[in-house]
Amino acid sequence: METEPVNILLAEDDENLGSLLKEYLNAKGYHTYLYPHGVAAFDGFKSNSFELCIIDIMMPKMDGFTLARKIREINGEIPFIFLTAKTMKEDVIKGFSIGADDYITKPFSMEELLYRIQAILRRTLNNGSGESTEAIYQVGRYSFDANKQLLEIDSYSKKLTTKESELLRLLCEHKNRMLDRNYALRSIWEDDSYFNARSMDVYITKLRKYLKKDPSVQILNIHGKGYKLITE
Amino acid sequence: METEPVNILLAEDDENLGSLLKEYLNAKGYHTYLYPHGVAAFDGFKSNSFELCIIDIMMPKMDGFTLARKIREINGEIPFIFLTAKTMKEDVIKGFSIGADDYITKPFSMEELLYRIQAILRRTLNNGSGESTEAIYQVGRYSFDANKQLLEIDSYSKKLTTKESELLRLLCEHKNRMLDRNYALRSIWEDDSYFNARSMDVYITKLRKYLKKDPSVQILNIHGKGYKLITE
DNA sequence: AAGAAATGTTAAATCATGTTAAAGTATTTA
DNA sequence: TAAATACTTTAACATGATTTAACATTTCTT
């Protein structure tokens, strides 16, 4: 099976960050086109074919939302990842992002961005015809079906609750990488208040209990940042 | 067989959302006409031929209900999809929407809107002659005829009651996606009061019982949100 | 090392759903 | 039209999921 190159539009006014990201993504096998502001990015979009847009919200000349809207007018499908300052209100972001979009809060690791990109491309490139995506993860000797909310090992199987399953799914999507606490909270609990955070801690404990049967599987805490699902 | 384009009237005063929707729907092969308020939309309706109207309730100049009523005076058949704020009272919505109409609560995903559009067009486009559209769903090894209210597996067949059938139909229309509790309640029971909610729970139990013969079929509860009909 | 902050863990409290049966409504049949 | 039947809602109780509370432990900061 042949793989065509994936073209990524990157709209970022910070020159350092921009070129860093571009080189990193290119090293990962993507074709990245970097534009320093919305106007240039929009021109670039019109003259190339892209599979994904990574757009900084705060940019001179034309802000990221406006850019995204104009791009959407031309292409109703293409997914966006927005780069947002951590001060930005969640409801603003949520209010805008419809469909297959995602956002990532600065500062972020390039690894994290890469992971989001892969997740989005997996969703959009393959199944244009859209039944819900099959989501079965291998975690050590465990097998986890996120749609059926079923965690299996050997012949034993455990039905997970909704929250357990959503959290484990996020961990799996970030397997061997860090899952940001606040990102998880916003994804699953809608907001990252104190009580929701404590609730998530309880669920981490539960998942650890369920995952005990394979000692090589671990949920590691990265103090002050998040969790990491470790497998061999 | 030739397919004429489907014309959609879209009345939405939020310019961002409006143009986003328009481009999305056009990308999906529809012809979308966007109007920024009820008066413009009504003029537009008189000078074009439409198969479906998507109408925001809250609009300047002429609200969505008034617009819909005036359109209904001209065309007694055309289906509406109303876009409603989530603060809107159920009985208000339901009091207005009759028959083949539908509504969707903001914020919504474009994918969800697309599904609703397809469902409505499936119901209305074919059967101009009043013949009931065939609606037969495959659910695992089961076959469900929503019009005849008949659920069959192997050589066994079970006649469903009206409510059972309506609920199963909604689940089927959302197969492998989540069916929102309140949406189901409003669609079938007219409003989502406590007792209706409990009544629906009873029907979920009944459907689960009927669907036991194929273990790969499951009605999964998404805690606090809704149900998901899982099939292979 | 000491205090503060974050995380781990368990149990209790709260809220949502599952289930069954009885009570109430509507519909059909004799 | 009255009795029988089918359907739907209400009630009551059972189970399950999620959040909150309380206390223990770890990690960070200074």
CSV table of C-alpha atoms (C1' of nucleotides) in Angstrom, one decimal, chain C residues 1-28:
chain,number,residue,atom,x,y,z
C,1,DA,C1',14.3,19.3,57.0
C,2,DA,C1',9.7,21.6,57.3
C,3,DG,C1',5.8,23.1,55.2
C,4,DA,C1',3.0,23.3,51.1
C,5,DA,C1',1.1,21.3,47.3
C,6,DA,C1',-0.1,17.3,44.6
C,7,DT,C1',-1.4,12.6,44.4
C,8,DG,C1',-3.0,7.9,46.4
C,9,DT,C1',-6.5,5.5,48.6
C,10,DT,C1',-10.7,4.2,50.7
C,11,DA,C1',-15.3,4.8,52.1
C,12,DA,C1',-19.6,7.3,52.4
C,13,DA,C1',-22.9,10.2,50.1
C,14,DT,C1',-25.4,11.3,46.1
C,15,DC,C1',-27.4,10.7,41.9
C,16,DA,C1',-28.5,7.8,37.7
C,17,DT,C1',-30.0,3.7,35.9
C,18,DG,C1',-32.0,-1.3,36.0
C,19,DT,C1',-35.8,-4.2,36.9
C,20,DT,C1',-40.1,-5.9,38.2
C,21,DA,C1',-44.8,-5.5,39.2
C,22,DA,C1',-48.9,-3.0,39.9
C,23,DA,C1',-51.9,0.7,38.5
C,24,DG,C1',-53.8,3.4,35.0
C,25,DT,C1',-55.2,4.2,29.9
C,26,DA,C1',-56.5,3.1,25.6
C,27,DT,C1',-58.0,-0.2,22.2
C,28,DT,C1',-60.3,-4.2,20.6
